[in-house]
Short mmCIF file of C-alpha atoms and ligand atoms in Angstrom, two decimals:
data_model
loop_
_atom_site.label_atom_id
_atom_site.label_comp_id
_atom_site.label_asym_id
_atom_site.label_seq_id
_atom_site.Cartn_x
_atom_site.Cartn_y
_atom_site.Cartn_z
CA MET B 28 24.65 13.08 37.81
CA SER B 29 23.10 10.45 35.57
CA ILE B 30 22.48 7.00 37.01
CA ALA B 31 22.56 3.72 35.15
CA HIS B 32 19.02 2.74 34.28
CA ASP B 33 16.85 0.83 31.85
CA GLU B 34 15.44 3.35 29.37
CA ALA B 35 12.36 1.24 28.57
CA LYS B 36 11.51 0.84 32.26
CA LEU B 37 11.98 4.57 32.85
CA GLU B 38 9.65 5.37 29.98
CA ALA B 39 7.03 2.91 31.19
CA LEU B 40 7.11 4.38 34.71
CA ALA B 41 7.02 7.96 33.41
CA ASN B 42 3.95 7.07 31.28
CA LYS B 43 2.27 5.49 34.28
CA VAL B 44 2.94 8.56 36.42
CA MET B 45 1.62 10.79 33.65
CA VAL B 46 -1.66 8.85 33.73
CA ASP B 47 -1.75 9.22 37.54
CA VAL B 48 -1.18 12.98 37.33
CA ALA B 49 -3.95 13.22 34.73
CA GLY B 50 -6.14 11.27 37.17
CA ALA B 51 -5.26 13.60 40.04
CA ILE B 52 -6.40 16.69 38.14
CA GLY B 53 -9.33 14.66 36.78
CA VAL B 54 -10.56 14.03 40.34
CA LEU B 55 -10.57 17.78 41.03
CA MET B 56 -12.40 18.45 37.75
CA ALA B 57 -14.96 15.77 38.62
CA TYR B 58 -15.52 17.28 42.06
CA MET B 59 -15.91 20.79 40.59
CA GLY B 60 -18.41 19.49 38.04
CA ASP B 61 -20.43 17.94 40.85
CA GLN B 62 -20.39 21.03 43.05
CA ALA B 63 -21.22 23.38 40.16
CA GLY B 64 -23.96 21.10 38.82
CA VAL B 65 -22.47 20.56 35.34
CA TYR B 66 -22.87 16.78 35.21
CA ARG B 67 -26.43 17.13 36.55
CA ALA B 68 -27.22 19.69 33.85
CA LEU B 69 -25.76 17.48 31.09
CA ASP B 70 -27.72 14.54 32.45
CA ASP B 71 -30.92 16.64 32.36
CA ILE B 72 -30.65 18.23 28.94
CA GLY B 73 -28.71 15.63 26.96
CA PRO B 74 -26.29 16.66 24.18
CA ALA B 75 -25.53 20.38 24.56
CA THR B 76 -23.20 22.98 23.09
CA ILE B 77 -21.07 25.03 25.43
CA LEU B 78 -23.48 27.94 25.09
CA GLN B 79 -26.52 25.79 25.85
CA LEU B 80 -24.75 24.38 28.89
CA SER B 81 -23.77 27.87 29.96
CA GLN B 82 -27.40 28.98 29.73
CA LYS B 83 -28.54 25.97 31.75
CA THR B 84 -25.90 26.31 34.51
CA GLY B 85 -25.20 30.05 34.53
CA LEU B 86 -21.48 29.23 34.27
CA ASN B 87 -18.97 31.26 32.25
CA PRO B 88 -18.62 29.60 28.78
CA LYS B 89 -14.86 30.25 28.85
CA TYR B 90 -14.52 28.15 32.01
CA LEU B 91 -16.90 25.54 30.64
CA HIS B 92 -14.77 25.24 27.51
CA GLU B 93 -11.66 24.39 29.53
CA TRP B 94 -13.50 22.13 31.99
CA LEU B 95 -15.25 20.21 29.20
CA GLY B 96 -11.93 19.82 27.34
CA SER B 97 -10.32 18.28 30.40
CA ASN B 98 -13.33 16.03 31.06
CA ALA B 99 -13.63 14.92 27.43
CA ALA B 100 -9.89 14.13 27.36
CA ALA B 101 -10.36 12.07 30.52
CA GLY B 102 -13.35 10.22 29.08
CA TYR B 103 -15.57 11.62 31.85
CA VAL B 104 -17.88 13.33 29.33
CA SER B 105 -18.38 12.55 25.62
CA TYR B 106 -17.83 14.99 22.75
CA ASP B 107 -19.41 14.99 19.30
CA PRO B 108 -17.03 17.14 17.18
CA GLN B 109 -19.46 17.31 14.21
CA ALA B 110 -22.30 18.74 16.26
CA GLU B 111 -19.92 20.44 18.76
CA THR B 112 -22.00 19.04 21.60
CA PHE B 113 -21.12 17.36 24.88
CA PHE B 114 -23.13 14.59 26.51
CA LEU B 115 -23.01 11.81 29.11
CA THR B 116 -23.26 8.16 28.20
CA PRO B 117 -25.39 6.12 30.65
CA GLU B 118 -22.16 4.84 32.25
CA GLN B 119 -20.75 8.37 32.65
CA ALA B 120 -24.04 9.52 34.18
CA LEU B 121 -23.98 6.65 36.69
CA ILE B 122 -20.42 7.35 37.82
CA PHE B 123 -20.48 11.16 37.88
CA THR B 124 -23.97 12.28 38.76
CA ARG B 125 -26.44 9.64 39.92
CA GLU B 126 -26.10 10.15 43.69
CA GLY B 127 -27.04 7.07 45.69
CA GLN B 128 -26.34 4.60 42.87
CA PRO B 129 -23.66 2.05 43.80
CA ALA B 130 -21.54 3.18 40.82
CA CYS B 131 -21.51 6.88 41.79
CA MET B 132 -17.97 7.93 42.72
CA GLN B 133 -18.55 11.52 43.80
CA GLY B 134 -18.00 10.64 47.49
CA PHE B 135 -14.63 9.23 46.52
CA PHE B 136 -13.70 12.45 44.71
CA GLN B 137 -14.86 14.63 47.60
CA SER B 138 -12.79 12.59 50.08
CA VAL B 139 -9.64 12.89 47.93
CA VAL B 140 -10.13 16.63 47.39
CA SER B 141 -10.57 17.13 51.14
CA GLN B 142 -7.13 15.63 51.69
CA PHE B 143 -5.50 17.98 49.18
CA GLU B 144 -7.36 20.88 50.85
CA THR B 145 -5.39 20.36 54.05
CA HIS B 146 -2.15 19.15 52.49
CA GLU B 147 0.02 21.35 54.72
CA LYS B 148 -1.39 19.70 57.84
CA ALA B 149 -0.92 16.28 56.22
CA VAL B 150 2.77 16.95 55.60
CA GLU B 151 3.24 18.41 59.09
CA THR B 152 1.60 15.32 60.69
CA PHE B 153 3.60 12.93 58.54
CA LYS B 154 6.87 14.65 59.46
CA SER B 155 6.06 14.96 63.16
CA GLY B 156 4.82 11.39 63.64
CA LEU B 157 2.13 12.79 65.91
CA GLY B 158 -1.61 12.14 65.67
CA ARG B 159 -4.20 14.25 63.87
CA PRO B 160 -7.70 14.09 65.39
CA TRP B 161 -10.52 12.92 63.14
CA GLY B 162 -12.47 16.12 63.86
CA GLU B 163 -9.71 18.38 62.51
CA HIS B 164 -10.19 17.42 58.87
CA ALA B 165 -11.94 19.62 56.31
CA SER B 166 -15.72 19.16 56.28
CA GLY B 167 -15.53 17.50 52.85
CA CYS B 168 -13.77 14.57 54.54
CA PHE B 169 -16.87 13.80 56.66
CA CYS B 170 -19.41 14.31 53.85
CA GLY B 171 -17.20 12.52 51.33
CA THR B 172 -16.75 9.53 53.66
CA ASP B 173 -20.52 9.24 54.06
CA ARG B 174 -21.22 9.70 50.35
CA PHE B 175 -18.55 7.19 49.46
CA PHE B 176 -19.48 4.41 51.91
CA ARG B 177 -23.27 4.76 51.80
CA PRO B 178 -23.87 3.13 48.36
CA ALA B 179 -21.98 0.01 49.51
CA TYR B 180 -24.14 -0.17 52.64
CA VAL B 181 -27.32 0.31 50.60
CA ALA B 182 -26.25 -2.48 48.25
CA ASN B 183 -25.04 -4.97 50.88
CA LEU B 184 -26.09 -4.35 54.47
CA LEU B 185 -29.63 -5.70 54.40
CA GLU B 186 -29.40 -8.13 51.50
CA ARG B 187 -26.05 -9.75 52.26
CA TRP B 188 -24.34 -8.75 55.49
CA ILE B 189 -27.17 -9.12 58.04
CA PRO B 190 -28.38 -12.43 56.50
CA SER B 191 -24.80 -13.74 56.68
CA LEU B 192 -24.84 -13.49 60.49
CA ASP B 193 -26.05 -16.48 62.48
CA GLY B 194 -29.67 -15.92 63.65
CA VAL B 195 -29.45 -12.13 63.77
CA GLU B 196 -32.06 -11.21 61.17
CA THR B 197 -34.80 -13.19 62.95
CA LYS B 198 -34.03 -11.44 66.26
CA LEU B 199 -34.08 -8.01 64.65
CA ARG B 200 -37.36 -8.67 62.83
CA ALA B 201 -38.99 -9.66 66.14
CA GLY B 202 -37.54 -6.57 67.86
CA GLY B 203 -34.01 -6.22 69.19
CA ARG B 204 -31.46 -3.62 70.26
CA ILE B 205 -28.74 -2.48 67.89
CA ALA B 206 -25.68 -0.32 68.58
CA ASP B 207 -23.89 1.24 65.59
CA ILE B 208 -20.59 2.49 67.01
CA ALA B 209 -18.59 5.23 65.25
CA CYS B 210 -21.60 5.72 62.98
CA GLY B 211 -20.42 8.98 61.38
CA HIS B 212 -23.34 10.56 59.51
CA GLY B 213 -25.50 7.56 60.42
CA SER B 214 -26.26 6.09 56.99
CA SER B 215 -25.84 2.50 58.22
CA THR B 216 -27.82 3.27 61.42
CA ILE B 217 -30.72 4.68 59.42
CA LEU B 218 -30.77 1.73 57.00
CA LEU B 219 -31.01 -0.64 59.97
CA ALA B 220 -33.78 1.40 61.62
CA GLN B 221 -35.78 1.43 58.38
CA ALA B 222 -35.35 -2.31 57.81
CA PHE B 223 -36.18 -3.36 61.36
CA PRO B 224 -39.04 -1.16 62.64
CA ASN B 225 -39.55 -3.39 65.72
CA SER B 226 -35.94 -2.88 66.79
CA ARG B 227 -34.39 0.12 68.57
CA VAL B 228 -31.23 1.39 66.90
CA PHE B 229 -28.62 3.58 68.62
CA GLY B 230 -25.89 5.39 66.72
CA PHE B 231 -22.78 6.55 68.59
CA ASP B 232 -19.83 8.65 67.48
CA PHE B 233 -17.42 10.91 69.35
CA HIS B 234 -17.55 13.55 66.58
CA GLU B 235 -20.39 15.91 67.48
CA PRO B 236 -20.90 17.51 64.02
CA SER B 237 -21.34 14.01 62.55
CA ILE B 238 -23.96 13.13 65.19
CA GLN B 239 -25.80 16.37 64.38
CA ALA B 240 -25.80 15.46 60.68
CA ALA B 241 -27.06 11.96 61.53
CA ARG B 242 -29.91 13.34 63.67
CA LYS B 243 -30.96 15.62 60.82
CA LYS B 244 -31.06 12.69 58.37
CA ALA B 245 -33.09 10.56 60.80
CA ALA B 246 -35.58 13.41 61.29
CA GLN B 247 -35.90 13.82 57.51
CA ALA B 248 -36.58 10.08 57.22
CA GLY B 249 -39.26 10.39 59.92
CA LEU B 250 -37.83 7.55 62.02
CA ALA B 251 -38.98 7.02 65.61
CA ASN B 252 -36.86 3.94 66.44
CA VAL B 253 -33.42 5.51 66.09
CA ALA B 254 -31.40 7.76 68.42
CA PHE B 255 -27.94 9.27 68.06
CA HIS B 256 -25.56 10.15 70.89
CA VAL B 257 -22.10 11.64 71.12
CA ALA B 258 -20.08 8.86 72.74
CA GLU B 259 -16.64 7.26 72.80
CA ALA B 260 -16.45 3.72 71.47
CA LYS B 261 -14.93 2.58 74.76
CA ASP B 262 -17.85 3.72 76.92
CA PHE B 263 -20.98 4.25 74.85
CA PRO B 264 -24.16 3.91 76.95
CA GLY B 265 -26.70 1.10 77.08
CA SER B 266 -26.62 -2.67 77.46
CA ASP B 267 -28.33 -5.86 76.30
CA TYR B 268 -27.65 -5.22 72.63
CA ASP B 269 -28.50 -8.05 70.23
CA LEU B 270 -26.25 -6.62 67.56
CA ALA B 271 -23.32 -4.21 67.78
CA CYS B 272 -21.69 -3.04 64.56
CA ILE B 273 -18.76 -0.95 63.48
CA PHE B 274 -18.61 0.11 59.84
CA ASP B 275 -15.21 1.08 58.44
CA ALA B 276 -14.08 2.68 61.70
CA LEU B 277 -12.40 0.21 64.08
CA HIS B 278 -9.01 0.88 62.52
CA ASP B 279 -9.54 4.64 63.08
CA MET B 280 -9.74 4.11 66.83
CA GLY B 281 -6.84 4.54 69.22
CA ASP B 282 -7.85 1.57 71.31
CA PRO B 283 -9.71 -0.95 69.14
CA VAL B 284 -9.30 -3.65 71.80
CA GLY B 285 -10.86 -1.36 74.44
CA ALA B 286 -13.76 -0.61 72.07
CA ALA B 287 -14.31 -4.30 71.26
CA ARG B 288 -14.10 -5.19 74.97
CA HIS B 289 -16.79 -2.61 75.79
CA ILE B 290 -18.93 -4.04 73.00
CA LYS B 291 -18.51 -7.51 74.47
CA GLU B 292 -19.65 -6.20 77.87
CA THR B 293 -22.74 -4.46 76.48
CA LEU B 294 -23.93 -7.33 74.24
CA LYS B 295 -26.45 -9.91 75.38
CA PRO B 296 -24.73 -13.27 76.06
CA ASP B 297 -25.97 -14.52 72.67
CA GLY B 298 -25.36 -11.15 70.97
CA THR B 299 -23.29 -10.59 67.82
CA PHE B 300 -20.60 -8.07 66.92
CA MET B 301 -20.53 -7.37 63.17
CA LEU B 302 -17.25 -5.77 62.17
CA VAL B 303 -17.12 -4.25 58.68
CA GLU B 304 -13.60 -3.27 57.60
CA PRO B 305 -11.91 -2.43 54.30
CA LEU B 306 -11.02 -5.58 52.39
CA ALA B 307 -7.33 -6.42 52.77
CA GLY B 308 -4.98 -9.36 52.79
CA ASP B 309 -2.77 -10.01 55.81
CA ARG B 310 0.52 -9.09 54.11
CA MET B 311 1.44 -5.85 52.38
CA GLN B 312 2.26 -7.74 49.18
CA ASP B 313 -1.40 -8.89 49.07
CA ASN B 314 -2.59 -5.27 48.96
CA LEU B 315 -0.41 -3.79 46.23
CA HIS B 316 -3.19 -2.93 43.78
CA PRO B 317 -5.30 0.21 43.15
CA LEU B 318 -7.68 -0.44 46.08
CA GLY B 319 -4.72 -1.01 48.40
CA GLN B 320 -3.08 2.16 47.06
CA ILE B 321 -6.24 4.14 47.86
CA PHE B 322 -6.71 2.67 51.36
CA TYR B 323 -3.03 2.99 52.34
CA GLY B 324 -3.18 6.59 51.08
CA PHE B 325 -6.21 7.55 53.17
CA SER B 326 -4.67 5.62 56.04
CA THR B 327 -1.55 7.81 55.83
CA THR B 328 -3.50 11.07 56.06
CA VAL B 329 -6.71 10.14 57.96
CA CYS B 330 -7.04 6.73 59.63
CA THR B 331 -3.64 6.19 61.22
CA PRO B 332 -3.30 9.83 62.40
CA ALA B 333 -6.85 9.60 63.87
CA SER B 334 -5.82 6.52 65.83
CA LEU B 335 -2.49 8.00 66.95
CA ALA B 336 -4.33 11.09 68.25
CA GLN B 337 -6.25 8.90 70.74
CA ALA B 338 -5.21 7.08 73.91
CA VAL B 339 -3.27 3.85 73.23
CA GLY B 340 -2.73 4.83 69.56
CA ARG B 341 -2.68 1.30 68.15
CA GLY B 342 -2.65 2.55 64.54
CA LEU B 343 -4.06 -0.59 62.93
CA GLY B 344 -4.19 1.08 59.52
CA ALA B 345 -6.92 0.77 56.90
CA GLN B 346 -5.43 -2.43 55.47
CA ALA B 347 -5.23 -4.34 58.74
CA GLY B 348 -6.34 -7.68 57.26
CA GLN B 349 -8.38 -10.45 58.86
CA LYS B 350 -5.53 -11.92 60.93
CA ARG B 351 -4.76 -8.71 62.83
CA LEU B 352 -8.45 -7.84 63.21
CA THR B 353 -9.09 -11.30 64.64
CA GLU B 354 -6.23 -10.77 67.11
CA VAL B 355 -7.89 -7.54 68.28
CA LEU B 356 -11.25 -9.29 68.72
CA SER B 357 -9.67 -12.23 70.54
CA GLU B 358 -7.72 -9.89 72.85
CA ALA B 359 -11.06 -8.25 73.68
CA GLY B 360 -12.50 -11.63 74.71
CA PHE B 361 -14.50 -12.77 71.69
CA GLN B 362 -14.25 -16.57 71.44
CA LYS B 363 -15.44 -17.06 67.88
CA VAL B 364 -14.54 -14.91 64.88
CA ARG B 365 -15.36 -15.81 61.30
CA ARG B 366 -15.55 -14.05 57.95
CA ALA B 367 -19.27 -13.89 57.29
CA SER B 368 -19.29 -11.96 54.02
CA VAL B 369 -17.09 -10.15 51.53
CA THR B 370 -17.55 -7.56 48.78
CA PRO B 371 -14.97 -6.09 46.37
CA THR B 372 -14.17 -3.40 48.98
CA ASN B 373 -15.18 -4.75 52.40
CA MET B 374 -14.92 -7.80 54.62
CA VAL B 375 -17.48 -8.59 57.32
CA LEU B 376 -16.36 -10.41 60.45
CA GLU B 377 -18.83 -11.96 62.87
CA ALA B 378 -17.60 -12.07 66.47
CA THR B 379 -19.49 -13.89 69.19
CA LEU B 380 -18.83 -15.01 72.76
C1 SAM Y 420 -14.24 6.42 58.35
S1 SAM Y 420 -15.45 7.08 59.42
C2 SAM Y 420 -16.77 5.88 59.26
C3 SAM Y 420 -18.08 6.46 59.69
C4 SAM Y 420 -19.29 5.54 59.48
N1 SAM Y 420 -19.22 4.33 60.26
C5 SAM Y 420 -19.45 5.21 58.01
O1 SAM Y 420 -19.22 4.07 57.63
O2 SAM Y 420 -19.79 6.11 57.23
C6 SAM Y 420 -14.80 6.75 61.03
C7 SAM Y 420 -15.66 7.24 62.16
O3 SAM Y 420 -15.09 6.77 63.40
C8 SAM Y 420 -15.34 7.74 64.39
N2 SAM Y 420 -14.43 7.44 65.51
C9 SAM Y 420 -13.08 7.27 65.45
N3 SAM Y 420 -12.61 6.97 66.67
C10 SAM Y 420 -13.67 6.92 67.52
C11 SAM Y 420 -13.81 6.62 68.91
N4 SAM Y 420 -12.75 6.32 69.65
N5 SAM Y 420 -15.05 6.65 69.44
C12 SAM Y 420 -16.12 6.96 68.68
N6 SAM Y 420 -16.05 7.25 67.37
C13 SAM Y 420 -14.83 7.22 66.79
C14 SAM Y 420 -15.10 9.05 63.66
O4 SAM Y 420 -15.66 10.16 64.31
C15 SAM Y 420 -15.74 8.75 62.31
O5 SAM Y 420 -17.08 9.15 62.27
#
């Protein structure tokens, strides 16, 4: 049965969805190119024919032909039809293959692909309304999260976020105690340990495989002032911390107030809680843009189910906004909360007693 509609609006929406579908397959192509080393090879050898690229990567030229067609159509690689060669512009290289650069988006792609990988579980969870534990995601979710967040921490943690906190940098330079709660693969913990060699840094997370990955990275970095432990945010060990931090994880917790209360109890009286959360406005209408779309999406399949799988199940969501986060911190007993810093993707709240 046809419904009355505006033809121009229908066409505009259909075109928009077509672009989104192209993007969805583009993300998978980008992830495959990363895992199979095609972008790296193109970055190494410069303009190459399909056969040259096949020789460099060992990949079937028939598959490369299709993959390169899709990538060139997406604007992810460049094509010179006269020379029949493919190449990466500097911008394409930065986004698709330069791991560790702030512009590299491969962690993003890996995280999205990991959600498609377990789509049946996502639908089942959505329909049931029940929780889905963090640890039950595909491994790409954990690696992708680390790869995605790490460049932002490298770019901001030491140069902007720590200096934005009142008096913290001086204490850490002299030698203090830091707790990084829900540290995942420990990228933020390791950055702090490297920057403040006189301080002791402790990373905690309840997901054992993540703690193992963090320990491996710390050993590779040859750090003696960092230790990782499997622990719940509500009862991680230790006391007298000068700085406690949570990076992009409070909203994943079932009981964020319980976690913040435990932080308050383990901080020194003049200690600081630095809360890093995804940037969001307080009302849904403030977050209706591509970043909001991405965060609400991950929140549907990862963050909110992770919270609902835990005791209390507060389900803050990945777009909680400063007002609701401040309410959580106040409920936990923090007297002063202020926004200390902001980036295009994160806000940093400073909570003190
Ligand atoms: C989105 S990841 C962020 C990890 C890390 N902070 C980062 O920025 O890369 C969320 C992390 O919170 C951890 N987590 C969630 N609830 C927790 C809880 N109640 N206690 C300890 N860790 C928790 C998960 O295991 C996961 O590593």
